Coordinates of N, CA and C in Angstrom, one line a residue:
Chain A
X23 N -40.7 229.4 132.6 CA -41.9 228.6 132.4 C -42.5 228.0 133.7
X24 N -43.6 228.5 134.1 CA -44.2 228.0 135.4 C -45.5 227.3 135.1
X25 N -45.6 226.6 134.0 CA -46.8 226.0 133.6 C -46.8 224.5 133.7
X26 N -47.9 224.0 134.1 CA -48.2 222.5 133.9 C -49.2 222.4 132.8
X27 N -48.9 221.7 131.8 CA -49.7 221.6 130.6 C -50.4 220.2 130.6
X28 N -51.7 220.2 130.5 CA -52.4 218.9 130.4 C -53.2 218.9 129.0
X29 N -53.1 217.7 128.5 CA -53.9 217.4 127.3 C -54.6 216.0 127.4
X30 N -55.7 215.9 126.8 CA -56.6 216.9 126.2 C -57.3 217.7 127.3
X31 N -57.9 218.8 126.9 CA -58.7 219.6 127.9 C -60.0 218.9 128.2
X32 N -60.6 218.3 127.2 CA -61.9 217.6 127.3 C -61.7 216.2 126.7
X33 N -62.4 215.2 127.2 CA -62.4 213.9 126.7 C -63.7 213.2 127.0
X34 N -64.3 212.7 125.9 CA -65.5 211.8 126.1 C -65.1 210.4 125.7
X35 N -65.3 209.4 126.5 CA -64.9 208.1 126.1 C -66.0 207.1 126.5
X36 N -66.1 206.0 125.8 CA -67.0 204.9 126.1 C -66.4 204.0 127.1
X37 N -67.2 203.2 127.7 CA -66.7 202.3 128.8 C -65.7 201.2 128.3
X38 N -65.7 201.0 127.0 CA -64.8 200.0 126.5 C -63.5 200.6 125.9
X39 N -63.4 201.9 125.9 CA -62.3 202.6 125.3 C -61.1 202.5 126.1
X40 N -59.9 202.7 125.4 CA -58.7 203.0 126.1 C -58.2 204.4 125.7
X41 N -57.9 205.2 126.7 CA -57.4 206.5 126.4 C -56.3 206.9 127.4
X42 N -55.6 208.0 127.1 CA -54.5 208.4 128.0 C -54.6 209.9 128.2
X43 N -54.4 210.3 129.4 CA -54.2 211.8 129.7 C -52.8 212.1 129.9
X44 N -52.4 213.3 129.4 CA -51.0 213.6 129.4 C -50.8 214.9 130.2
X45 N -49.6 214.9 130.9 CA -49.2 216.1 131.7 C -47.7 216.4 131.5
X46 N -47.4 217.6 131.4 CA -46.0 218.0 131.1 C -45.6 219.2 131.9
X47 N -44.4 219.2 132.5 CA -43.9 220.4 133.1 C -42.4 220.5 132.8
X48 N -41.9 221.7 132.7 CA -40.5 222.0 132.4 C -39.9 222.9 133.5
X49 N -40.3 222.7 134.7 CA -39.8 223.5 135.8 C -38.8 222.8 136.6
X50 N -38.4 221.6 136.2 CA -37.4 220.8 136.9 C -38.0 220.2 138.2
X51 N -39.3 220.1 138.3 CA -39.9 219.6 139.5 C -39.7 218.1 139.5
X52 N -39.4 217.6 140.8 CA -39.2 216.1 140.9 C -40.4 215.3 141.4
X53 N -41.4 216.0 141.7 CA -42.6 215.3 142.2 C -43.8 215.7 141.3
X54 N -44.6 214.7 140.9 CA -45.8 215.0 140.1 C -46.9 214.2 140.6
X55 N -48.1 214.7 140.4 CA -49.3 214.2 141.1 C -50.5 214.1 140.1
X56 N -51.3 213.1 140.3 CA -52.6 213.1 139.7 C -53.7 213.3 140.8
X57 N -54.6 214.2 140.5 CA -55.8 214.4 141.4 C -57.1 214.1 140.6
X58 N -58.1 213.7 141.3 CA -59.4 213.6 140.7 C -60.3 214.6 141.4
X59 N -61.1 215.3 140.7 CA -62.0 216.3 141.3 C -63.4 216.1 140.8
X60 N -64.4 215.7 141.6 CA -65.8 215.7 141.2 C -66.4 217.1 141.4
X61 N -67.5 217.3 140.8 CA -68.1 218.6 140.8 C -68.4 219.0 142.3
X62 N -68.1 220.2 142.6 CA -68.3 220.8 143.9 C -67.7 220.1 145.0
X63 N -66.6 219.4 144.7 CA -65.8 218.7 145.8 C -64.3 219.2 145.7
X64 N -63.6 219.0 146.7 CA -62.1 219.3 146.6 C -61.4 218.2 145.8
X65 N -60.2 218.5 145.4 CA -59.4 217.5 144.7 C -59.1 216.4 145.6
X66 N -59.1 215.2 145.1 CA -58.7 214.0 145.8 C -57.4 213.4 145.2
X67 N -56.4 213.2 146.0 CA -55.1 212.7 145.5 C -55.3 211.2 145.0
X68 N -54.7 210.9 143.8 CA -54.8 209.6 143.3 C -53.4 209.0 143.4
X69 N -52.4 209.6 142.7 CA -51.0 209.1 142.7 C -50.0 210.2 142.9
X70 N -48.9 209.8 143.5 CA -47.7 210.7 143.6 C -46.5 210.0 143.0
X71 N -45.8 210.7 142.1 CA -44.5 210.2 141.6 C -43.4 211.1 142.2
X72 N -42.4 210.4 142.7 CA -41.3 211.1 143.3 C -40.1 210.6 142.6
X73 N -39.3 211.6 142.0 CA -38.1 211.2 141.2 C -38.4 210.1 140.3
X74 N -39.5 210.2 139.6 CA -40.0 209.3 138.5 C -40.4 207.9 139.0
X75 N -40.5 207.8 140.3 CA -41.0 206.5 140.8 C -42.3 206.7 141.5
X76 N -43.2 205.7 141.4 CA -44.5 205.8 142.0 C -44.3 205.7 143.5
X77 N -44.7 206.7 144.3 CA -44.5 206.7 145.8 C -45.8 206.5 146.5
X78 N -46.9 207.0 145.9 CA -48.2 206.9 146.6 C -49.2 206.5 145.5
X79 N -50.0 205.5 145.9 CA -51.2 205.1 145.1 C -52.3 205.0 146.2
X80 N -53.3 206.0 146.1 CA -54.3 206.1 147.1 C -55.4 205.1 146.8
X81 N -55.0 203.8 146.7 CA -56.0 202.7 146.5 C -56.9 203.0 145.3
X82 N -56.3 203.4 144.2 CA -57.0 203.7 143.0 C -57.3 202.5 142.2
X83 N -58.5 202.3 141.7 CA -58.7 201.1 140.9 C -57.8 200.9 139.7
X84 N -57.5 199.7 139.4 CA -56.5 199.3 138.4 C -56.9 199.8 137.0
X85 N -58.1 200.2 136.8 CA -58.5 200.8 135.5 C -57.8 202.1 135.2
X86 N -57.2 202.7 136.3 CA -56.4 203.9 136.1 C -54.9 203.4 136.3
X87 N -54.1 203.7 135.3 CA -52.7 203.2 135.3 C -51.8 204.4 135.1
X88 N -51.0 204.9 136.1 CA -50.2 206.0 135.8 C -48.8 205.5 135.2
X89 N -48.2 206.5 134.6 CA -46.9 206.2 134.0 C -46.1 207.5 134.0
X90 N -44.8 207.4 134.3 CA -43.9 208.6 134.3 C -42.7 208.3 133.4
X91 N -42.8 208.6 132.1 CA -41.7 208.2 131.2 C -40.4 208.9 131.5
X92 N -40.5 210.2 131.9 CA -39.3 210.9 132.3 C -39.7 212.0 133.3
X93 N -38.7 212.8 133.7 CA -39.0 213.7 134.8 C -40.0 214.8 134.4
X94 N -40.2 215.0 133.1 CA -41.1 216.1 132.7 C -42.5 215.6 132.4
X95 N -42.7 214.4 132.2 CA -44.0 213.9 131.7 C -44.6 212.9 132.7
X96 N -46.0 213.0 132.7 CA -46.8 212.1 133.5 C -48.0 211.7 132.7
X97 N -48.3 210.5 132.6 CA -49.4 210.0 131.9 C -50.4 209.3 132.8
X98 N -51.7 209.3 132.4 CA -52.6 208.5 133.1 C -53.4 207.7 132.1
X99 N -53.2 206.4 132.1 CA -53.8 205.5 131.1 C -55.2 205.0 131.7
X100 N -56.2 205.1 130.8 CA -57.6 204.8 131.2 C -58.1 203.6 130.4
X101 N -58.7 202.7 131.1 CA -59.3 201.5 130.4 C -60.5 201.0 131.2
X102 N -61.5 200.8 130.4 CA -62.7 200.2 131.0 C -63.3 201.0 132.2
X103 N -63.4 202.3 131.9 CA -63.9 203.2 133.0 C -65.4 203.1 133.1
X104 N -65.9 203.6 134.2 CA -67.3 203.6 134.6 C -67.8 205.0 134.5
X105 N -69.1 205.2 134.3 CA -69.6 206.6 134.3 C -69.3 207.4 135.5
X106 N -69.2 206.8 136.7 CA -68.8 207.5 137.9 C -67.4 208.0 137.9
X107 N -66.6 207.6 137.0 CA -65.2 208.1 136.9 C -65.2 209.4 136.2
X108 N -66.3 209.9 135.7 CA -66.4 211.2 135.0 C -66.0 212.3 136.1
X109 N -65.1 213.1 135.7 CA -64.6 214.1 136.7 C -63.6 215.0 136.0
X110 N -63.1 216.0 136.7 CA -61.9 216.8 136.3 C -60.7 216.1 136.8
X111 N -59.7 215.8 136.0 CA -58.5 215.2 136.4 C -57.4 216.2 136.3
X112 N -56.8 216.5 137.5 CA -55.8 217.5 137.6 C -54.4 216.9 137.8
X113 N -53.5 217.4 137.1 CA -52.1 217.1 137.3 C -51.4 218.2 138.0
X114 N -50.4 217.9 138.8 CA -49.7 219.0 139.6 C -48.2 218.5 139.7
X115 N -47.4 219.5 139.9 CA -46.0 219.2 140.2 C -45.5 220.1 141.3
X116 N -44.4 219.7 142.0 CA -43.8 220.5 143.0 C -42.3 220.2 143.0
X117 N -41.6 221.2 143.5 CA -40.1 221.1 143.5 C -39.6 219.8 144.0
X118 N -40.1 219.3 145.1 CA -39.7 218.0 145.6 C -40.9 217.4 146.2
X119 N -40.8 216.1 146.5 CA -42.0 215.4 147.1 C -42.2 215.7 148.6
X120 N -42.4 216.9 148.8 CA -42.7 217.4 150.2 C -44.0 218.1 150.1
X121 N -45.0 217.7 150.9 CA -46.3 218.4 150.8 C -46.2 219.8 151.3
X122 N -45.1 220.1 151.9 CA -45.0 221.5 152.5 C -44.6 222.5 151.4
X123 N -44.2 222.0 150.2 CA -43.9 222.9 149.1 C -45.1 223.2 148.3
X124 N -45.2 224.3 147.7 CA -46.4 224.6 146.9 C -46.4 223.8 145.6
X125 N -47.6 223.4 145.2 CA -47.8 222.6 144.0 C -48.3 223.6 142.9
X126 N -47.9 223.3 141.7 CA -48.4 224.0 140.5 C -49.3 223.0 139.8
X127 N -50.5 223.5 139.5 CA -51.5 222.7 138.9 C -51.8 223.0 137.4
X128 N -52.1 222.0 136.6 CA -52.6 222.2 135.3 C -54.0 222.6 135.3
X129 N -54.6 222.9 134.1 CA -56.0 223.2 134.0 C -56.9 222.0 134.0
X130 N -56.3 220.9 133.9 CA -57.1 219.7 134.1 C -57.7 219.1 132.7
X131 N -58.1 217.9 132.8 CA -58.8 217.3 131.7 C -60.2 216.9 132.2
X132 N -61.2 217.5 131.6 CA -62.6 217.1 131.9 C -63.0 215.9 131.2
X133 N -63.2 214.8 132.0 CA -63.4 213.5 131.4 C -64.9 213.1 131.6
X134 N -65.5 212.7 130.5 CA -66.9 212.2 130.6 C -66.9 210.8 130.1
X135 N -67.4 209.9 130.9 CA -67.5 208.5 130.5 C -68.9 208.1 130.2
X136 N -69.1 207.7 129.0 CA -70.5 207.4 128.5 C -70.8 205.9 128.3
Chain B
X19 N -56.2 213.0 163.5 CA -56.3 213.0 162.0 C -56.4 214.5 161.6
X20 N -56.0 214.7 160.4 CA -56.0 216.1 159.9 C -57.4 216.4 159.3
X21 N -57.9 217.6 159.5 CA -59.1 218.0 159.0 C -59.1 219.5 158.7
X22 N -59.7 219.9 157.6 CA -59.8 221.3 157.3 C -61.3 221.6 157.0
X23 N -61.8 222.6 157.7 CA -63.2 223.0 157.6 C -63.4 224.4 157.0
X24 N -64.1 224.4 156.0 CA -64.5 225.7 155.4 C -66.0 225.8 155.5
X25 N -66.5 226.4 156.5 CA -68.0 226.3 156.7 C -68.8 227.1 155.7
X26 N -68.2 228.1 155.1 CA -68.9 228.9 154.1 C -68.9 228.1 152.8
X27 N -70.0 227.6 152.3 CA -70.1 226.9 151.1 C -70.1 227.9 149.9
X28 N -70.9 228.9 150.0 CA -71.0 229.9 149.0 C -71.1 231.3 149.6
X29 N -70.4 232.3 149.0 CA -70.6 233.7 149.4 C -70.7 234.5 148.2
X30 N -71.6 235.5 148.3 CA -71.8 236.5 147.2 C -71.7 237.9 147.8
X31 N -70.8 238.7 147.2 CA -70.7 240.1 147.6 C -70.7 241.0 146.4
X32 N -71.1 242.2 146.6 CA -71.0 243.2 145.6 C -69.6 243.7 145.4
X33 N -69.3 243.9 144.1 CA -67.9 244.4 143.8 C -67.5 245.6 144.7
X34 N -66.3 245.6 145.1 CA -65.6 246.6 146.0 C -65.9 246.4 147.4
X35 N -66.7 245.4 147.8 CA -66.9 245.1 149.2 C -65.7 244.2 149.6
X36 N -65.4 244.2 150.9 CA -64.4 243.3 151.5 C -65.1 242.0 151.8
X37 N -64.4 240.9 151.7 CA -65.0 239.6 152.1 C -63.9 238.7 152.8
X38 N -64.3 238.0 153.8 CA -63.4 237.1 154.5 C -63.9 235.7 154.4
X39 N -62.9 234.8 154.0 CA -63.2 233.4 153.8 C -62.6 232.7 155.0
X40 N -63.4 231.9 155.7 CA -62.9 231.2 156.9 C -62.3 229.9 156.7
X41 N -61.3 229.5 157.5 CA -60.7 228.2 157.4 C -60.3 227.8 158.9
X42 N -60.8 226.6 159.3 CA -60.5 226.1 160.6 C -59.9 224.7 160.4
X43 N -58.8 224.4 161.1 CA -58.1 223.2 160.8 C -57.9 222.4 162.1
X44 N -57.6 221.1 161.9 CA -57.3 220.2 163.1 C -56.1 219.4 162.7
X45 N -55.2 219.3 163.6 CA -54.0 218.5 163.4 C -53.4 218.1 164.7
X46 N -52.8 216.9 164.8 CA -52.1 216.5 166.0 C -50.6 217.0 166.0
X47 N -50.2 217.4 164.9 CA -48.8 217.8 164.7 C -48.5 219.2 165.2
X48 N -47.3 219.4 165.7 CA -46.9 220.8 166.0 C -46.2 221.5 164.9
X49 N -45.8 220.7 163.9 CA -45.2 221.3 162.7 C -46.2 221.0 161.5
X50 N -46.7 222.1 160.9 CA -47.6 221.9 159.8 C -47.6 223.1 158.9
X51 N -48.2 223.0 157.8 CA -48.3 224.1 156.8 C -49.7 224.2 156.4
X52 N -50.1 225.5 156.2 CA -51.4 225.8 155.7 C -51.3 226.5 154.4
X53 N -52.2 226.3 153.5 CA -52.2 226.8 152.1 C -53.6 227.4 151.8
X54 N -53.6 228.3 150.9 CA -54.8 228.7 150.2 C -54.5 228.6 148.7
X55 N -55.5 228.0 148.0 CA -55.5 227.9 146.6 C -56.8 228.5 146.0
X56 N -56.7 229.1 144.8 CA -57.9 229.6 144.1 C -58.1 228.8 142.9
X57 N -59.4 228.4 142.7 CA -59.7 227.7 141.5 C -60.7 228.4 140.6
X58 N -60.3 229.2 139.6 CA -61.2 229.9 138.8 C -61.9 228.9 137.9
X59 N -62.9 229.4 137.1 CA -63.7 228.5 136.2 C -62.9 227.7 135.2
X60 N -61.7 228.2 134.9 CA -60.8 227.5 133.9 C -60.3 226.2 134.5
X61 N -60.3 226.0 135.8 CA -60.1 224.7 136.4 C -58.8 224.5 137.2
X62 N -57.7 225.2 136.8 CA -56.5 225.0 137.5 C -56.5 225.6 138.9
X63 N -55.8 225.0 139.8 CA -55.7 225.5 141.2 C -54.5 226.4 141.2
X64 N -54.7 227.7 141.6 CA -53.6 228.6 141.7 C -53.2 228.8 143.1
X65 N -51.9 228.6 143.4 CA -51.3 228.8 144.7 C -51.4 230.2 145.1
X66 N -51.9 230.5 146.3 CA -51.9 231.9 146.8 C -50.9 232.1 147.9
X67 N -50.9 231.2 148.9 CA -50.0 231.4 150.1 C -49.7 230.1 150.8
X68 N -48.6 230.0 151.4 CA -48.2 229.0 152.3 C -47.8 229.6 153.6
X69 N -48.2 229.0 154.7 CA -47.8 229.5 156.1 C -47.4 228.4 156.9
X70 N -46.3 228.4 157.6 CA -45.9 227.3 158.5 C -46.4 227.6 159.9
X71 N -46.4 226.6 160.7 CA -47.1 226.7 162.0 C -46.3 227.5 163.0
X72 N -45.0 227.8 162.7 CA -44.2 228.6 163.6 C -44.3 230.1 163.3
X73 N -44.9 230.5 162.2 CA -45.0 231.8 161.8 C -46.4 232.4 161.8
X74 N -46.7 233.0 162.9 CA -48.1 233.5 163.1 C -48.3 235.0 162.6
X75 N -47.3 235.5 161.9 CA -47.4 236.8 161.4 C -48.5 236.9 160.3
X76 N -49.3 237.8 160.4 CA -50.3 238.0 159.3 C -49.6 238.5 158.1
X77 N -50.1 238.2 156.9 CA -49.5 238.6 155.7 C -50.5 239.3 154.8
X78 N -49.9 240.3 154.1 CA -50.7 241.1 153.2 C -50.0 241.1 151.8
X79 N -50.8 240.8 150.8 CA -50.2 240.8 149.4 C -51.3 241.6 148.5
X80 N -51.0 242.8 148.3 CA -52.0 243.6 147.5 C -53.3 243.7 148.2
X81 N -54.4 243.2 147.6 CA -55.7 243.2 148.1 C -56.0 242.0 149.0
X82 N -55.0 241.1 149.1 CA -55.2 239.8 149.8 C -54.5 240.0 151.2
X83 N -55.1 239.4 152.2 CA -54.5 239.3 153.5 C -54.9 238.1 154.2
X84 N -54.0 237.6 155.0 CA -54.3 236.3 155.7 C -54.1 236.5 157.2
X85 N -55.0 235.9 158.0 CA -54.9 236.0 159.5 C -54.8 234.6 160.0
X86 N -53.6 234.3 160.6 CA -53.3 233.0 161.1 C -53.4 233.1 162.6
X87 N -54.3 232.3 163.3 CA -54.4 232.3 164.7 C -54.3 230.9 165.2
X88 N -53.2 230.5 165.8 CA -53.1 229.2 166.3 C -54.0 228.9 167.5
X89 N -54.3 229.9 168.3 CA -55.2 229.8 169.4 C -56.5 229.3 169.1
X90 N -57.0 229.7 167.9 CA -58.3 229.2 167.4 C -58.2 228.3 166.2
X91 N -57.0 227.9 165.9 CA -56.8 227.0 164.7 C -57.5 227.5 163.5
X92 N -57.2 228.7 163.2 CA -57.9 229.3 162.0 C -56.9 230.0 161.1
X93 N -57.2 230.0 159.9 CA -56.3 230.7 158.9 C -57.2 231.3 157.9
X94 N -57.7 232.5 158.2 CA -58.7 233.2 157.4 C -58.1 234.1 156.3
X95 N -58.9 234.2 155.3 CA -58.4 234.9 154.1 C -59.3 236.1 153.8
X96 N -58.8 237.3 153.7 CA -59.6 238.5 153.4 C -59.2 239.1 152.0
X97 N -60.2 239.3 151.2 CA -60.0 240.1 150.0 C -60.6 241.5 150.2
X98 N -59.8 242.5 150.0 CA -60.3 243.8 150.2 C -60.6 244.4 148.8
X99 N -61.7 245.2 148.8 CA -62.1 245.9 147.5 C -62.2 244.8 146.4
X100 N -63.1 243.9 146.6 CA -63.2 242.7 145.7 C -63.5 243.2 144.3
X101 N -63.1 242.3 143.4 CA -63.3 242.5 142.0 C -63.9 241.3 141.3
X102 N -64.5 241.5 140.2 CA -65.2 240.4 139.5 C -64.2 239.2 139.3
X103 N -63.0 239.5 139.0 CA -62.0 238.5 138.7 C -61.6 237.6 139.9
X104 N -62.1 238.1 141.1 CA -61.9 237.3 142.3 C -62.9 236.1 142.4
X105 N -63.9 236.1 141.5 CA -64.9 235.1 141.6 C -64.2 233.7 141.3
X106 N -64.3 232.8 142.2 CA -63.7 231.5 142.0 C -64.1 230.6 143.2
X107 N -63.6 229.4 143.2 CA -63.7 228.6 144.4 C -62.3 228.6 145.1
X108 N -62.4 228.9 146.4 CA -61.1 229.0 147.2 C -61.0 227.8 148.2
X109 N -59.9 227.2 148.1 CA -59.6 226.0 149.0 C -58.5 226.3 150.0
X110 N -58.8 226.0 151.2 CA -57.8 226.0 152.3 C -57.3 224.6 152.4
X111 N -56.0 224.4 152.7 CA -55.4 223.1 152.7 C -54.4 223.0 153.8
X112 N -54.1 221.8 154.3 CA -53.2 221.5 155.4 C -52.2 220.4 155.0
X113 N -51.0 220.5 155.4 CA -50.1 219.4 155.3 C -49.3 219.3 156.6
X114 N -49.1 218.1 157.1 CA -48.3 217.9 158.3 C -47.4 216.6 158.2
X115 N -46.7 216.4 159.3 CA -45.8 215.2 159.2 C -46.5 213.9 159.3
X116 N -47.8 213.9 159.6 CA -48.6 212.7 159.6 C -49.3 212.5 158.3
X117 N -49.1 213.5 157.4 CA -49.9 213.5 156.2 C -49.4 212.6 155.1
X118 N -48.2 212.1 155.2 CA -47.7 211.2 154.2 C -47.8 211.7 152.8
X119 N -47.2 212.9 152.6 CA -47.1 213.5 151.3 C -48.4 213.9 150.8
X120 N -49.4 214.1 151.6 CA -50.7 214.5 151.1 C -51.1 215.9 151.7
X121 N -51.8 216.6 150.8 CA -52.5 217.8 151.2 C -53.9 217.4 151.6
X122 N -54.4 217.9 152.8 CA -55.8 217.7 153.1 C -56.5 219.0 152.8
X123 N -57.4 218.9 151.9 CA -58.2 220.1 151.4 C -59.5 220.3 152.2
X124 N -59.9 221.5 152.4 CA -61.2 221.8 152.8 C -62.2 221.6 151.7
X125 N -63.4 221.8 151.9 CA -64.4 221.5 150.9 C -64.6 222.7 149.9
X126 N -63.9 223.8 150.2 CA -64.0 225.0 149.3 C -65.1 225.9 149.6
X127 N -64.8 227.2 149.3 CA -65.8 228.2 149.3 C -66.0 228.9 147.9
X128 N -67.2 228.8 147.4 CA -67.4 229.4 146.1 C -67.7 230.9 146.3
X129 N -66.9 231.8 145.8 CA -67.0 233.2 146.0 C -67.5 233.8 144.6
X130 N -68.6 234.5 144.7 CA -69.1 235.2 143.5 C -69.1 236.7 143.8
X131 N -68.5 237.5 143.0 CA -68.5 238.9 143.1 C -69.4 239.5 142.1
X132 N -70.4 240.2 142.6 CA -71.5 240.7 141.7 C -71.1 242.1 141.2
X133 N -71.1 242.3 139.9 CA -70.7 243.6 139.4 C -71.7 244.7 139.8

C-alpha cells in the first residue's frame, strides 16, 4: 500500500463552520505533512509531524489546528476560516522527517470557504 | 537562501514530440537534493526522481531523462515521445541542510500535450 488517502475530496464550508480534513497512510512513515496550494502556485508547507509530534508550524493562523492521533492518521481542524483560505490542501508522508527522502502525497481536499 | 526557478510557465507540444522542462536552483549548501514531482489534474503530487548533489550522472527512466549540471545549477527534465498522459504541472524542488525539513518548490511548468 503506497497510498496517502485524504477525505473528503471536496469541502464547502461557511466562515462560522467547524470542519476537519483527514489523512491516512499505512506505509509506516514517521513524518506527515500538511501543505496548502493555491491555484497555479506551488504547494506551501503548513505543518510537519515527526514521530507524531508537531515539529514545524510555518506560522499558520490558529484557525488551522493540526492533530496527529497516531502514526497513521493526520487531521487538520478548521474553524472560522476566511474566503482566502480556499485552496487545495495536500497531505503527504515520508519514511522519516528528512526532506531528502521522497514524499508521497494524497490527492488533496479542495476547500471552498463561502 | 534556497531558490528554484522554473522559467517556463506553460508549454504545449504535439504528441510524440520531445520536450524539456528547465529547472535552475540556488543554494549555499554543498549537500543538497533535487526532486521532480508531477501533478496531474487529479491533484496529487507524484514523485518522479531524487538526485543528490554528489551524483551528477544523468538518469533515464523509460521516456523520462534528467540532466543534472552543477556547473550551471540546473536539473532539466526531458520527456521523449510525449503522450497525452504526460499533460500535468511539473514541479522541481530542492532540499538542503539549511532547509529545516522543508522542500523549496519552483513555481511549476504546466505541460499540455496536444493529441
